[in-house]
Amino acid sequence: MQIDENWYKLYEKLYGKSFNRLITIGSIDTGYINFNIRNTDDIRKYIEKDFPKKEFYISLYDYNTEENILRWDNTELDKYEKYAVKNCIFFRFRQNTDIIQEEVISMTEIQKFMFIRRSINLGCNKDIVEDCNKVYNFFKTHFDVKGTLMFNGYNECLLFYYTDEINLKNPSLTCYNLYKLIKEKLEVKTLVYENIEPYAQIVPLPGTQNNNSRLYTQLYYPDFNYQEIMLNSQEKFLNSDHLDQIETSTKLNQFIGNIDLEISNTESDRYNFDEIWEEI
């Protein structure tokens, strides 16, 4: 099945013409399989074969190596950190769905679908929308940069910031402490980071469908209210205006670099980021 051609234009804008990434395809029922992809034509090949029957996820980072990353063991996280092209900061806001999963466990497929969609329509995701907007507005105010916003069609709001490639001495620690700082200072409860390896993450492929809700991973604008975001996720077509909205910020690069420098200059893990925070 075909998807809107604008999505492929977005992939090229987000990922470039050539890269070394993973794509993960499957479902909870059938399991998931990883494939190595090198360009957007590779993405197209898998989408035309398995969309919309299966879900699609792509590695957050491109890996600057000729190695086939499929051969990396999941325990070799140092490889993901070493070779990741560090030009993206990503925030994942996730709603706990344990209650929903318990409710639908004995339902038929149609009952399950209707219950999940009803829960979404009634506002089960309001917390992640509010937290995501709070972080978006903070970065817009203090770093003069607009992030790229997505809703995954089920339980996550995703916020991407693209940067120039940053040379970090402590990449994973810097990411961890950036997330921790943002969560504490802005009091966002749904930001997920503690059990995530930042450079080995996969994210939903924009334009593809979530099997639980049959909603699409769709970009949205920061002025959308909750109902508009949920309604927008029913739309499988991409607003072409989004193709020109990716921004970068030297201020953000410097902020991340300062966190990395504080970590490098501190012998223990008792970092002091207060001065860095006050300067923004």
Short mmCIF file of C-alpha atoms in Angstrom, two decimals, residues 1 115 187 256:
data_model
loop_
_atom_site.label_atom_id
_atom_site.label_comp_id
_atom_site.label_asym_id
_atom_site.label_seq_id
_atom_site.Cartn_x
_atom_site.Cartn_y
_atom_site.Cartn_z
CA MET A 1 0.00 0.00 0.00
CA PHE A 115 -12.13 1.19 23.78
CA GLU A 187 8.35 19.90 36.47
CA ILE A 256 24.49 20.96 25.71
#
